[in-house]
Protein backbone atom coordinates (compact mmCIF):
# COMPACT_ATOMS: atom_id res chain seq x y z
CA UNK A 1 0.00 0.00 0.00
CA UNK A 2 2.85 2.42 0.86
CA UNK A 3 4.37 1.86 -2.59
CA UNK A 4 1.04 2.75 -4.18
CA UNK A 5 0.80 5.87 -2.03
CA UNK A 6 4.24 7.11 -3.11
CA UNK A 7 3.35 6.60 -6.77
CA UNK A 8 0.26 8.73 -6.23
CA UNK A 9 2.32 11.46 -4.56
CA UNK A 10 4.86 11.46 -7.38
CA UNK A 11 2.51 11.79 -10.35
CA UNK A 12 1.04 15.19 -11.18
CA UNK A 13 -2.71 14.85 -11.45
CA UNK A 14 -2.72 11.13 -10.56
CA UNK A 15 -5.86 10.00 -8.71
CA UNK A 16 -6.51 7.19 -6.28
CA UNK A 17 -9.82 6.13 -4.77
CA UNK A 18 -10.73 4.58 -1.40
CA UNK A 19 -7.30 3.82 0.01
CA UNK A 20 -5.23 4.49 3.10
CA UNK A 21 -2.71 7.32 3.00
CA UNK A 22 -0.04 7.80 5.67
CA UNK A 23 -0.67 11.39 6.80
CA UNK A 24 1.54 12.74 9.56
CA UNK A 25 2.76 9.20 10.23
CA UNK A 26 -0.74 7.72 10.62
CA UNK A 27 -2.59 5.58 8.06
CA UNK A 28 -5.79 7.47 7.22
CA UNK A 29 -8.74 6.35 5.08
CA UNK A 30 -9.10 8.60 2.01
CA UNK A 31 -11.76 8.82 -0.68
CA UNK A 32 -9.24 10.21 -3.17
CA UNK A 33 -5.84 11.91 -3.44
CA UNK A 34 -4.69 14.18 -6.26
CA UNK A 35 -1.37 15.92 -6.72
CA UNK A 36 -1.91 19.44 -8.07
CA UNK A 37 0.04 19.91 -11.34
CA UNK A 38 2.83 22.46 -11.16
CA UNK A 39 3.04 22.69 -7.36
CA UNK A 40 4.17 20.29 -4.65
CA UNK A 41 0.79 20.07 -2.93
CA UNK A 42 -1.39 16.96 -2.65
CA UNK A 43 -5.17 17.37 -2.30
CA UNK A 44 -6.86 14.66 -0.26
CA UNK A 45 -10.53 13.97 0.50
CA UNK A 46 -11.00 11.99 3.70
CA UNK A 47 -13.35 9.00 3.64
CA UNK A 48 -14.72 10.21 7.01
CA UNK A 49 -13.84 12.72 9.72
CA UNK A 50 -10.46 11.67 11.13
CA UNK A 51 -8.05 12.47 13.95
CA UNK A 52 -4.68 13.20 12.33
CA UNK A 53 -1.25 13.98 13.83
CA UNK A 54 0.22 17.37 12.83
CA UNK A 55 3.58 18.10 14.45
CA UNK A 56 3.03 17.91 18.21
CA UNK A 57 -0.77 18.09 17.81
CA UNK A 58 -3.43 15.44 17.23
CA UNK A 59 -6.44 17.17 15.66
CA UNK A 60 -9.87 16.00 14.39
CA UNK A 61 -10.37 17.17 10.78
CA UNK A 62 -13.54 17.28 8.69
CA UNK A 63 -14.14 15.17 5.58
CA UNK A 64 -16.49 17.83 4.17
CA UNK A 65 -13.61 19.78 2.57
CA UNK A 66 -10.30 18.54 1.09
CA UNK A 67 -7.04 18.51 3.03
CA UNK A 68 -3.90 19.89 1.41
CA UNK A 69 -0.65 18.02 2.13
CA UNK A 70 3.01 18.87 1.70
CA UNK A 71 5.15 16.41 -0.36
CA UNK A 72 6.24 14.95 3.00
CA UNK A 73 2.52 14.10 3.55
CA UNK A 74 2.29 16.43 6.54
CA UNK A 75 -0.86 18.59 6.66
CA UNK A 76 -0.72 21.99 4.92
CA UNK A 77 -4.36 22.92 5.55
CA UNK A 78 -7.54 21.27 6.77
CA UNK A 79 -10.99 22.06 8.19
CA UNK A 80 -11.61 21.74 11.92
CA UNK A 81 -14.47 19.53 13.13
CA UNK A 82 -14.94 21.49 16.37
CA UNK A 83 -13.51 24.43 18.30
CA UNK A 84 -9.91 23.39 18.88
CA UNK A 85 -7.51 24.84 21.45
CA UNK A 86 -3.83 24.68 20.51
CA UNK A 87 -0.66 25.84 22.27
CA UNK A 88 1.60 27.74 19.83
CA UNK A 89 4.89 28.75 21.43
CA UNK A 90 3.83 30.80 24.47
CA UNK A 91 0.29 31.32 23.14
CA UNK A 92 -2.90 29.34 23.71
CA UNK A 93 -5.51 29.96 21.01
CA UNK A 94 -8.92 28.41 20.32
CA UNK A 95 -9.64 28.08 16.60
CA UNK A 96 -13.20 28.03 15.24
CA UNK A 97 -15.12 24.89 14.30
CA UNK A 98 -15.75 24.61 10.55
CA UNK A 99 -12.88 26.97 9.73
CA UNK A 100 -9.74 26.20 7.76
CA UNK A 101 -6.43 26.07 9.60
CA UNK A 102 -2.97 26.20 7.99
CA UNK A 103 0.31 24.65 9.17
CA UNK A 104 4.00 25.10 8.42
CA UNK A 105 5.73 21.97 7.13
CA UNK A 106 7.34 21.47 10.56
CA UNK A 107 3.81 21.03 11.99
CA UNK A 108 3.54 24.38 13.79
CA UNK A 109 0.45 26.52 13.21
CA UNK A 110 0.77 28.97 10.32
CA UNK A 111 -2.65 30.67 10.29
CA UNK A 112 -6.19 30.12 11.46
CA UNK A 113 -9.49 31.73 12.44
CA UNK A 114 -9.96 32.27 16.19
CA UNK A 115 -13.28 31.21 17.66
CA UNK A 116 -15.88 33.96 17.29
CA UNK A 117 -16.92 33.36 20.90
CA UNK A 118 -14.27 35.77 22.21
CA UNK A 119 -11.50 38.12 21.19
CA UNK A 120 -7.92 37.03 21.82
CA UNK A 121 -5.35 38.78 24.00
CA UNK A 122 -1.76 37.99 23.02
CA UNK A 123 1.57 39.31 24.27
CA UNK A 124 4.27 40.18 21.74
CA UNK A 125 7.43 41.06 23.62
CA UNK A 126 6.44 43.40 26.50
CA UNK A 127 3.12 44.38 24.90
CA UNK A 128 -0.30 42.80 25.34
CA UNK A 129 -2.70 43.40 22.47
CA UNK A 130 -6.33 42.52 21.90
CA UNK A 131 -7.05 40.87 18.56
CA UNK A 132 -10.49 40.64 17.00
CA UNK A 133 -12.28 37.37 16.36
CA UNK A 134 -15.11 37.71 13.85
CA UNK A 135 -15.65 34.32 12.27
CA UNK A 136 -14.51 33.21 8.85
CA UNK A 137 -13.31 36.50 7.36
CA UNK A 138 -9.90 36.36 5.74
CA UNK A 139 -8.48 39.46 7.41
CA UNK A 140 -9.44 38.26 10.90
CA UNK A 141 -7.02 35.32 10.97
CA UNK A 142 -4.19 34.99 13.46
CA UNK A 143 -0.85 34.03 11.89
CA UNK A 144 2.37 32.67 13.40
CA UNK A 145 5.95 32.17 12.26
CA UNK A 146 7.30 28.61 11.97
CA UNK A 147 9.16 29.08 15.29
CA UNK A 148 5.89 29.90 17.11
CA UNK A 149 6.43 33.67 17.28
CA UNK A 150 3.26 35.69 16.60
CA UNK A 151 3.17 37.04 13.03
CA UNK A 152 -0.03 39.01 12.39
CA UNK A 153 -3.63 39.68 13.36
CA UNK A 154 -6.46 42.23 13.36
CA UNK A 155 -6.22 44.72 16.23
CA UNK A 156 -9.43 45.09 18.25
CA UNK A 157 -8.10 48.19 20.04
CA UNK A 158 -5.46 50.80 19.19
CA UNK A 159 -2.00 49.74 20.39
CA UNK A 160 1.06 51.91 21.07
CA UNK A 161 4.37 50.08 20.62
CA UNK A 162 8.02 51.10 20.73
CA UNK A 163 9.62 50.53 17.34
CA UNK A 164 13.34 51.25 17.41
CA UNK A 165 13.48 54.51 19.38
CA UNK A 166 9.98 55.68 18.41
CA UNK A 167 6.57 55.14 20.00
CA UNK A 168 4.13 54.29 17.23
CA UNK A 169 0.35 54.12 17.53
CA UNK A 170 -1.27 51.35 15.48
CA UNK A 171 -4.89 51.60 14.36
CA UNK A 172 -7.66 49.28 15.57
CA UNK A 173 -9.59 47.47 12.85
CA UNK A 174 -6.40 46.96 10.83
CA UNK A 175 -3.85 44.16 10.66
CA UNK A 176 -0.52 44.46 12.40
CA UNK A 177 2.42 42.17 11.63
CA UNK A 178 5.72 41.29 13.33
CA UNK A 179 9.11 39.88 12.38
CA UNK A 180 10.40 36.67 13.95
CA UNK A 181 12.47 38.79 16.36
CA UNK A 182 9.25 40.39 17.66
CA UNK A 183 9.87 43.77 16.00
CA UNK A 184 6.75 45.29 14.36
CA UNK A 185 6.86 44.92 10.57
CA UNK A 186 3.71 46.70 9.40
CA UNK A 187 0.45 48.27 10.49
CA UNK A 188 -1.71 51.36 10.03
CA UNK A 189 -1.06 54.67 11.79
CA UNK A 190 -3.60 55.50 14.50
CA UNK A 191 -2.99 59.24 13.96
CA UNK A 192 -0.69 61.66 12.15
CA UNK A 193 2.70 60.82 13.65
CA UNK A 194 6.19 62.33 13.50
CA UNK A 195 8.78 59.60 12.91
CA UNK A 196 12.47 60.46 13.35
CA UNK A 197 15.00 58.88 11.00
CA UNK A 198 18.62 59.71 10.07
CA UNK A 199 17.04 61.33 6.99
CA UNK A 200 15.04 63.72 9.18
CA UNK A 201 11.60 63.79 10.77
CA UNK A 202 8.70 62.58 8.64
CA UNK A 203 5.07 63.20 9.60
CA UNK A 204 3.26 60.05 8.53
CA UNK A 205 -0.42 60.35 7.62
CA UNK A 206 -3.11 58.78 9.83
CA UNK A 207 -4.76 55.53 8.71
CA UNK A 208 -2.09 54.80 6.08
CA UNK A 209 0.21 51.78 5.92
CA UNK A 210 3.54 52.09 7.71
CA UNK A 211 6.29 49.46 7.57
CA UNK A 212 9.59 48.96 9.38
CA UNK A 213 12.85 47.10 8.84
CA UNK A 214 13.62 44.30 11.29
CA UNK A 215 16.13 46.63 13.03
CA UNK A 216 13.31 49.08 13.87
CA UNK A 217 14.14 51.65 11.17
CA UNK A 218 11.21 53.11 9.21
CA UNK A 219 10.89 51.30 5.87
CA UNK A 220 7.89 52.87 4.10
CA UNK A 221 5.24 55.45 4.88
CA UNK A 222 2.98 58.13 3.40
CA UNK A 223 3.76 61.79 4.10
CA UNK A 224 1.10 64.11 5.52
CA UNK A 225 2.51 67.08 3.57
CA UNK A 226 5.28 67.94 1.12
CA UNK A 227 8.52 67.51 3.05
CA UNK A 228 12.16 68.54 2.54
CA UNK A 229 14.34 65.53 3.30
CA UNK A 230 18.13 65.04 3.13
CA UNK A 231 19.30 62.90 0.23
CA UNK A 232 23.07 62.54 0.31
CA UNK A 233 24.48 66.04 0.92
CA UNK A 234 21.38 67.98 -0.18
CA UNK A 235 17.71 68.38 0.73
CA UNK A 236 14.95 67.45 -1.73
CA UNK A 237 11.20 68.05 -1.52
CA UNK A 238 9.00 64.95 -1.62
CA UNK A 239 5.27 64.86 -2.24
CA UNK A 240 2.52 64.30 0.30
CA UNK A 241 0.34 61.20 0.07
CA UNK A 242 -1.77 61.07 -3.08
CA UNK A 243 -3.63 57.78 -3.74
CA UNK A 244 -3.60 58.47 -7.50
CA UNK A 245 0.20 58.76 -7.53
CA UNK A 246 0.97 56.10 -4.90
CA UNK A 247 3.36 58.71 -3.51
CA UNK A 248 5.10 56.95 -0.64
CA UNK A 249 8.60 57.29 0.81
CA UNK A 250 10.97 54.47 1.71
CA UNK A 251 14.25 54.16 3.57
CA UNK A 252 17.34 51.95 3.52
CA UNK A 253 18.08 49.79 6.56
CA UNK A 254 20.55 52.44 7.79
CA UNK A 255 17.78 55.08 7.70
CA UNK A 256 18.97 56.89 4.56
CA UNK A 257 16.19 57.82 2.14
CA UNK A 258 15.68 55.17 -0.57
CA UNK A 259 12.76 56.46 -2.65
CA UNK A 260 10.04 59.07 -2.82
CA UNK A 261 7.76 61.01 -5.16
CA UNK A 262 9.53 64.24 -6.16
CA UNK A 263 7.21 67.21 -5.58
CA UNK A 264 8.83 69.31 -8.35
CA UNK A 265 11.34 69.06 -11.20
CA UNK A 266 14.73 68.47 -9.58
CA UNK A 267 18.22 68.89 -11.07
CA UNK A 268 20.91 66.29 -10.33
CA UNK A 269 24.60 66.27 -11.20
CA UNK A 270 26.38 62.93 -11.14
CA UNK A 271 29.93 62.81 -12.41
CA UNK A 272 30.04 64.83 -15.64
CA UNK A 273 26.31 64.52 -16.29
CA UNK A 274 23.59 66.99 -15.26
CA UNK A 275 19.94 66.09 -15.80
CA UNK A 276 16.48 67.04 -14.55
CA UNK A 277 14.06 64.50 -13.08
CA UNK A 278 10.30 65.03 -13.31
CA UNK A 279 7.79 64.97 -10.41
CA UNK A 280 7.53 61.18 -10.17
CA UNK A 281 8.97 58.34 -8.14
CA UNK A 282 12.76 58.43 -7.83
CA UNK A 283 15.05 55.89 -6.20
CA UNK A 284 18.41 56.56 -4.55
CA UNK A 285 21.45 54.70 -3.27
CA UNK A 286 22.19 55.11 0.43
CA UNK A 287 24.76 57.81 -0.41
CA UNK A 288 22.10 59.86 -2.24
CA UNK A 289 23.16 58.98 -5.81
CA UNK A 290 20.09 58.47 -8.06
CA UNK A 291 19.26 54.89 -9.05
CA UNK A 292 16.46 55.81 -11.44
CA UNK A 293 13.90 58.47 -12.20
CA UNK A 294 11.84 59.99 -15.02
CA UNK A 295 13.55 62.52 -17.28
CA UNK A 296 11.87 65.98 -17.31
CA UNK A 297 13.99 67.64 -20.01
CA UNK A 298 15.85 66.27 -23.03
CA UNK A 299 19.10 64.71 -21.82
CA UNK A 300 22.07 63.89 -24.07
CA UNK A 301 25.33 62.29 -22.98
CA UNK A 302 28.21 60.37 -24.55
CA UNK A 303 29.22 56.71 -24.34
CA UNK A 304 31.62 54.37 -26.15
CA UNK A 305 30.10 51.87 -28.60
CA UNK A 306 32.03 48.60 -29.07
CA UNK A 307 35.23 50.04 -27.55
CA UNK A 308 35.93 52.35 -30.49
CA UNK A 309 33.10 54.65 -31.55
CA UNK A 310 32.02 57.51 -29.31
CA UNK A 311 28.24 57.97 -29.54
CA UNK A 312 25.75 60.47 -28.14
CA UNK A 313 22.75 58.98 -26.35
CA UNK A 314 19.49 60.90 -25.93
CA UNK A 315 16.60 60.51 -23.50
CA UNK A 316 13.43 62.50 -24.15
CA UNK A 317 11.03 63.87 -21.49
CA UNK A 318 8.98 61.10 -19.91
CA UNK A 319 11.62 58.44 -20.52
CA UNK A 320 13.35 56.81 -17.58
CA UNK A 321 16.98 57.10 -16.56
CA UNK A 322 18.30 53.91 -14.98
CA UNK A 323 20.78 52.98 -13.26
CA UNK A 324 23.53 55.12 -11.73
CA UNK A 325 26.14 53.24 -9.72
CA UNK A 326 27.33 55.04 -6.58
CA UNK A 327 30.52 55.76 -8.57
CA UNK A 328 28.45 57.99 -10.88
CA UNK A 329 28.50 55.68 -13.91
CA UNK A 330 25.35 55.36 -16.03
CA UNK A 331 24.64 51.65 -16.18
CA UNK A 332 21.60 51.63 -18.42
CA UNK A 333 19.12 54.03 -19.99
CA UNK A 334 15.75 53.23 -21.40
CA UNK A 335 12.47 54.92 -22.15
CA UNK A 336 8.97 53.53 -22.55
CA UNK A 337 10.31 49.99 -22.22
CA UNK A 338 13.09 50.50 -24.79
CA UNK A 339 16.57 52.02 -24.66
CA UNK A 340 18.47 55.24 -25.30
CA UNK A 341 18.52 56.67 -28.85
CA UNK A 342 21.49 57.68 -30.98
CA UNK A 343 21.49 61.43 -31.51
CA UNK A 344 22.89 61.29 -35.07
CA UNK A 345 23.76 58.86 -37.86
CA UNK A 346 27.15 57.20 -37.26
CA UNK A 347 29.34 54.78 -39.26
CA UNK A 348 29.50 51.25 -37.86
CA UNK A 349 31.09 47.98 -39.02
CA UNK A 350 29.29 44.61 -38.93
CA UNK A 351 31.11 41.46 -40.18
CA UNK A 352 33.61 43.64 -42.04
CA UNK A 353 30.93 45.72 -43.81
CA UNK A 354 30.71 49.42 -43.00
CA UNK A 355 27.16 50.63 -42.38
CA UNK A 356 25.58 53.92 -41.46
CA UNK A 357 23.54 53.52 -38.28
CA UNK A 358 20.27 55.45 -38.17
CA UNK A 359 20.19 58.23 -35.59
CA UNK A 360 17.16 56.70 -33.83
CA UNK A 361 18.83 53.32 -33.24
CA UNK A 362 18.10 52.03 -29.75
CA UNK A 363 21.08 51.09 -27.59
CA UNK A 364 21.32 49.04 -24.41
CA UNK A 365 23.92 50.42 -22.00
CA UNK A 366 26.08 48.29 -19.75
CA UNK A 367 28.46 50.01 -17.32
CA UNK A 368 30.28 52.78 -19.20
CA UNK A 369 29.73 51.35 -22.70
CA UNK A 370 26.84 51.22 -25.17
CA UNK A 371 25.90 47.78 -26.50
CA UNK A 372 24.10 47.32 -29.81
CA UNK A 373 21.48 44.56 -29.85
CA UNK A 374 19.50 45.64 -32.92
CA UNK A 375 20.59 47.31 -36.17
CA UNK A 376 18.56 50.16 -37.70
CA UNK A 377 20.45 51.35 -40.81
CA UNK A 378 20.29 54.86 -42.26
CA UNK A 379 20.55 53.32 -45.75
CA UNK A 380 19.42 50.09 -47.43
CA UNK A 381 21.68 47.08 -46.75
CA UNK A 382 22.13 44.70 -49.70
CA UNK A 383 22.80 40.97 -49.82
CA UNK A 384 23.97 40.54 -53.40
CA UNK A 385 21.27 42.36 -55.38
CA UNK A 386 18.62 41.87 -52.71
CA UNK A 387 17.77 44.33 -49.95
CA UNK A 388 18.00 42.51 -46.60
CA UNK A 389 17.16 45.55 -44.45
CA UNK A 390 15.48 48.67 -45.72
CA UNK A 391 16.46 52.07 -44.40
CA UNK A 392 14.84 52.63 -41.00
CA UNK A 393 13.90 48.96 -40.48
CA UNK A 394 15.39 46.85 -37.69
CA UNK A 395 17.15 43.48 -37.50
CA UNK A 396 18.99 41.87 -34.60
CA UNK A 397 22.73 42.43 -34.60
CA UNK A 398 23.45 38.69 -34.44
CA UNK A 399 21.22 37.89 -37.43
CA UNK A 400 22.71 40.64 -39.59
CA UNK A 401 26.22 39.60 -38.61
CA UNK A 402 25.46 36.00 -39.65
CA UNK A 403 23.98 37.08 -43.03
CA UNK A 404 26.83 39.45 -43.88
CA UNK A 405 29.35 36.86 -42.73
CA UNK A 406 27.92 34.39 -45.28
CA UNK A 407 27.98 37.08 -47.97
CA UNK A 408 31.66 37.70 -47.24
CA UNK A 409 32.41 33.99 -47.68
XYZ file of C-alpha atoms in Angstrom:
409
model
C 0.000 0.000 0.000
C 2.850 2.422 0.863
C 4.373 1.855 -2.592
C 1.043 2.748 -4.184
C 0.801 5.872 -2.032
C 4.239 7.113 -3.114
C 3.351 6.600 -6.769
C 0.261 8.734 -6.227
C 2.322 11.455 -4.564
C 4.863 11.464 -7.385
C 2.508 11.790 -10.354
C 1.044 15.191 -11.182
C -2.712 14.850 -11.451
C -2.719 11.129 -10.558
C -5.862 9.995 -8.714
C -6.511 7.185 -6.280
C -9.820 6.128 -4.765
C -10.730 4.579 -1.399
C -7.300 3.821 0.014
C -5.226 4.492 3.103
C -2.710 7.318 3.004
C -0.039 7.797 5.674
C -0.671 11.389 6.799
C 1.543 12.743 9.562
C 2.761 9.199 10.230
C -0.736 7.718 10.624
C -2.588 5.577 8.060
C -5.791 7.466 7.217
C -8.740 6.354 5.085
C -9.095 8.596 2.010
C -11.756 8.821 -0.677
C -9.239 10.208 -3.171
C -5.842 11.907 -3.438
C -4.688 14.180 -6.257
C -1.370 15.920 -6.716
C -1.914 19.444 -8.070
C 0.039 19.911 -11.344
C 2.829 22.458 -11.157
C 3.038 22.694 -7.359
C 4.166 20.290 -4.652
C 0.795 20.066 -2.929
C -1.392 16.963 -2.649
C -5.165 17.369 -2.297
C -6.859 14.657 -0.257
C -10.530 13.974 0.495
C -10.997 11.987 3.695
C -13.353 9.004 3.641
C -14.718 10.215 7.007
C -13.836 12.715 9.722
C -10.457 11.671 11.129
C -8.045 12.470 13.949
C -4.676 13.198 12.325
C -1.245 13.981 13.833
C 0.224 17.370 12.834
C 3.584 18.101 14.446
C 3.034 17.906 18.215
C -0.770 18.086 17.814
C -3.434 15.444 17.235
C -6.442 17.165 15.660
C -9.867 16.005 14.388
C -10.372 17.168 10.782
C -13.538 17.275 8.685
C -14.140 15.168 5.579
C -16.487 17.829 4.166
C -13.611 19.783 2.572
C -10.302 18.540 1.092
C -7.039 18.508 3.027
C -3.897 19.893 1.415
C -0.655 18.021 2.130
C 3.012 18.872 1.696
C 5.150 16.407 -0.365
C 6.239 14.946 2.996
C 2.523 14.102 3.546
C 2.287 16.430 6.539
C -0.856 18.592 6.657
C -0.718 21.988 4.924
C -4.361 22.924 5.549
C -7.541 21.271 6.770
C -10.990 22.060 8.190
C -11.612 21.742 11.922
C -14.474 19.526 13.134
C -14.939 21.494 16.369
C -13.512 24.434 18.305
C -9.907 23.390 18.878
C -7.511 24.837 21.451
C -3.826 24.679 20.506
C -0.661 25.839 22.267
C 1.604 27.740 19.833
C 4.895 28.750 21.426
C 3.833 30.797 24.473
C 0.292 31.322 23.139
C -2.900 29.345 23.706
C -5.510 29.964 21.006
C -8.917 28.411 20.323
C -9.642 28.084 16.601
C -13.199 28.026 15.239
C -15.125 24.885 14.299
C -15.749 24.613 10.550
C -12.879 26.972 9.726
C -9.745 26.195 7.759
C -6.426 26.065 9.596
C -2.969 26.196 7.992
C 0.306 24.650 9.167
C 4.003 25.104 8.422
C 5.732 21.966 7.134
C 7.337 21.467 10.563
C 3.814 21.031 11.993
C 3.539 24.376 13.785
C 0.449 26.517 13.206
C 0.765 28.972 10.319
C -2.647 30.670 10.291
C -6.192 30.121 11.457
C -9.491 31.733 12.439
C -9.959 32.266 16.185
C -13.277 31.208 17.658
C -15.878 33.962 17.292
C -16.921 33.362 20.901
C -14.270 35.766 22.215
C -11.502 38.123 21.186
C -7.921 37.027 21.820
C -5.353 38.781 24.003
C -1.763 37.990 23.018
C 1.568 39.312 24.272
C 4.265 40.179 21.743
C 7.432 41.062 23.623
C 6.444 43.401 26.500
C 3.121 44.377 24.900
C -0.297 42.796 25.339
C -2.704 43.400 22.471
C -6.327 42.523 21.901
C -7.046 40.873 18.557
C -10.486 40.636 17.002
C -12.283 37.366 16.358
C -15.113 37.715 13.846
C -15.654 34.323 12.271
C -14.508 33.208 8.848
C -13.312 36.502 7.364
C -9.902 36.357 5.740
C -8.484 39.458 7.413
C -9.439 38.256 10.901
C -7.016 35.321 10.965
C -4.186 34.986 13.460
C -0.847 34.033 11.887
C 2.367 32.670 13.397
C 5.954 32.172 12.260
C 7.301 28.613 11.974
C 9.163 29.076 15.294
C 5.894 29.897 17.106
C 6.426 33.675 17.278
C 3.260 35.690 16.601
C 3.172 37.040 13.031
C -0.033 39.009 12.386
C -3.628 39.680 13.362
C -6.459 42.231 13.356
C -6.221 44.718 16.233
C -9.426 45.087 18.246
C -8.098 48.193 20.045
C -5.461 50.800 19.190
C -2.004 49.743 20.386
C 1.062 51.909 21.067
C 4.369 50.081 20.621
C 8.017 51.099 20.733
C 9.623 50.533 17.337
C 13.341 51.247 17.407
C 13.480 54.514 19.382
C 9.980 55.675 18.413
C 6.574 55.141 20.001
C 4.128 54.293 17.232
C 0.347 54.119 17.532
C -1.271 51.348 15.475
C -4.894 51.603 14.357
C -7.657 49.282 15.566
C -9.595 47.468 12.854
C -6.400 46.965 10.830
C -3.849 44.155 10.656
C -0.521 44.460 12.401
C 2.421 42.172 11.626
C 5.719 41.294 13.328
C 9.108 39.882 12.383
C 10.396 36.670 13.954
C 12.470 38.789 16.356
C 9.249 40.388 17.662
C 9.873 43.774 16.000
C 6.751 45.290 14.364
C 6.859 44.918 10.574
C 3.711 46.698 9.397
C 0.453 48.266 10.487
C -1.715 51.364 10.028
C -1.063 54.673 11.791
C -3.601 55.495 14.501
C -2.987 59.236 13.964
C -0.687 61.663 12.146
C 2.697 60.819 13.650
C 6.193 62.326 13.504
C 8.783 59.598 12.906
C 12.468 60.459 13.352
C 15.001 58.880 11.000
C 18.622 59.714 10.074
C 17.042 61.330 6.985
C 15.041 63.716 9.184
C 11.597 63.788 10.775
C 8.698 62.579 8.638
C 5.074 63.199 9.598
C 3.263 60.052 8.531
C -0.423 60.348 7.623
C -3.108 58.781 9.829
C -4.765 55.526 8.708
C -2.093 54.795 6.080
C 0.212 51.781 5.918
C 3.539 52.094 7.706
C 6.290 49.456 7.569
C 9.589 48.963 9.380
C 12.848 47.102 8.838
C 13.619 44.301 11.295
C 16.127 46.626 13.033
C 13.306 49.080 13.870
C 14.139 51.654 11.172
C 11.208 53.112 9.210
C 10.886 51.302 5.874
C 7.892 52.873 4.097
C 5.236 55.451 4.876
C 2.980 58.133 3.403
C 3.763 61.788 4.097
C 1.097 64.105 5.521
C 2.506 67.078 3.570
C 5.281 67.937 1.116
C 8.518 67.514 3.050
C 12.156 68.536 2.544
C 14.343 65.529 3.295
C 18.126 65.044 3.129
C 19.302 62.897 0.226
C 23.068 62.539 0.307
C 24.484 66.039 0.918
C 21.383 67.983 -0.183
C 17.714 68.378 0.728
C 14.954 67.447 -1.727
C 11.196 68.055 -1.524
C 9.005 64.950 -1.625
C 5.269 64.857 -2.240
C 2.515 64.302 0.304
C 0.341 61.204 0.068
C -1.773 61.069 -3.077
C -3.627 57.780 -3.740
C -3.600 58.468 -7.496
C 0.198 58.763 -7.527
C 0.966 56.102 -4.897
C 3.363 58.714 -3.513
C 5.103 56.950 -0.637
C 8.603 57.293 0.806
C 10.975 54.469 1.705
C 14.250 54.164 3.571
C 17.338 51.951 3.516
C 18.079 49.785 6.563
C 20.546 52.439 7.793
C 17.783 55.084 7.704
C 18.974 56.889 4.555
C 16.186 57.819 2.138
C 15.681 55.169 -0.570
C 12.760 56.458 -2.651
C 10.044 59.070 -2.822
C 7.763 61.007 -5.165
C 9.532 64.240 -6.158
C 7.211 67.208 -5.577
C 8.829 69.309 -8.347
C 11.337 69.065 -11.203
C 14.726 68.474 -9.584
C 18.220 68.890 -11.067
C 20.908 66.294 -10.327
C 24.602 66.269 -11.205
C 26.383 62.927 -11.139
C 29.928 62.813 -12.407
C 30.043 64.830 -15.639
C 26.306 64.521 -16.289
C 23.591 66.995 -15.263
C 19.945 66.090 -15.803
C 16.477 67.037 -14.547
C 14.056 64.503 -13.075
C 10.296 65.029 -13.312
C 7.788 64.971 -10.412
C 7.526 61.183 -10.172
C 8.967 58.339 -8.140
C 12.761 58.431 -7.834
C 15.051 55.887 -6.195
C 18.414 56.555 -4.547
C 21.454 54.698 -3.272
C 22.188 55.107 0.431
C 24.762 57.807 -0.405
C 22.099 59.859 -2.243
C 23.157 58.977 -5.813
C 20.086 58.469 -8.064
C 19.262 54.894 -9.052
C 16.463 55.810 -11.439
C 13.898 58.469 -12.204
C 11.836 59.988 -15.020
C 13.549 62.523 -17.282
C 11.870 65.978 -17.308
C 13.991 67.644 -20.008
C 15.847 66.273 -23.027
C 19.095 64.707 -21.815
C 22.068 63.885 -24.065
C 25.335 62.287 -22.976
C 28.211 60.370 -24.553
C 29.221 56.706 -24.341
C 31.618 54.371 -26.154
C 30.101 51.870 -28.597
C 32.030 48.604 -29.072
C 35.233 50.044 -27.554
C 35.927 52.345 -30.485
C 33.100 54.654 -31.551
C 32.020 57.513 -29.310
C 28.236 57.971 -29.545
C 25.754 60.474 -28.144
C 22.750 58.977 -26.350
C 19.494 60.898 -25.925
C 16.598 60.514 -23.504
C 13.432 62.502 -24.153
C 11.032 63.875 -21.487
C 8.982 61.102 -19.906
C 11.622 58.438 -20.515
C 13.355 56.810 -17.577
C 16.978 57.095 -16.559
C 18.305 53.914 -14.976
C 20.776 52.984 -13.261
C 23.531 55.117 -11.734
C 26.138 53.244 -9.717
C 27.331 55.045 -6.578
C 30.516 55.757 -8.573
C 28.446 57.990 -10.879
C 28.500 55.681 -13.914
C 25.352 55.364 -16.029
C 24.636 51.650 -16.178
C 21.602 51.633 -18.423
C 19.124 54.030 -19.992
C 15.752 53.235 -21.399
C 12.471 54.922 -22.152
C 8.972 53.531 -22.546
C 10.306 49.988 -22.218
C 13.085 50.498 -24.792
C 16.568 52.024 -24.662
C 18.468 55.240 -25.304
C 18.519 56.674 -28.855
C 21.486 57.685 -30.981
C 21.491 61.433 -31.511
C 22.888 61.288 -35.074
C 23.763 58.856 -37.860
C 27.154 57.205 -37.260
C 29.340 54.783 -39.258
C 29.495 51.253 -37.860
C 31.088 47.976 -39.017
C 29.294 44.608 -38.934
C 31.111 41.463 -40.184
C 33.608 43.642 -42.038
C 30.930 45.716 -43.808
C 30.710 49.424 -42.999
C 27.162 50.626 -42.383
C 25.579 53.920 -41.461
C 23.543 53.517 -38.276
C 20.273 55.453 -38.170
C 20.189 58.225 -35.587
C 17.160 56.703 -33.827
C 18.830 53.317 -33.244
C 18.099 52.033 -29.753
C 21.080 51.086 -27.585
C 21.320 49.045 -24.408
C 23.917 50.420 -22.004
C 26.076 48.286 -19.754
C 28.459 50.007 -17.315
C 30.280 52.779 -19.199
C 29.728 51.351 -22.701
C 26.839 51.220 -25.172
C 25.903 47.778 -26.504
C 24.096 47.324 -29.813
C 21.483 44.557 -29.855
C 19.496 45.637 -32.920
C 20.587 47.313 -36.170
C 18.562 50.157 -37.699
C 20.452 51.347 -40.814
C 20.285 54.858 -42.259
C 20.546 53.320 -45.747
C 19.422 50.088 -47.432
C 21.681 47.079 -46.754
C 22.130 44.703 -49.705
C 22.802 40.972 -49.817
C 23.966 40.539 -53.404
C 21.273 42.359 -55.381
C 18.616 41.875 -52.708
C 17.766 44.326 -49.946
C 17.996 42.515 -46.601
C 17.165 45.552 -44.450
C 15.484 48.666 -45.718
C 16.462 52.066 -44.395
C 14.835 52.630 -41.000
C 13.897 48.957 -40.482
C 15.387 46.853 -37.688
C 17.147 43.475 -37.501
C 18.985 41.869 -34.599
C 22.726 42.430 -34.598
C 23.451 38.686 -34.440
C 21.225 37.886 -37.432
C 22.708 40.638 -39.594
C 26.225 39.596 -38.610
C 25.465 36.001 -39.653
C 23.985 37.076 -43.027
C 26.829 39.451 -43.879
C 29.345 36.859 -42.735
C 27.925 34.385 -45.284
C 27.977 37.080 -47.970
C 31.655 37.701 -47.243
C 32.410 33.986 -47.675
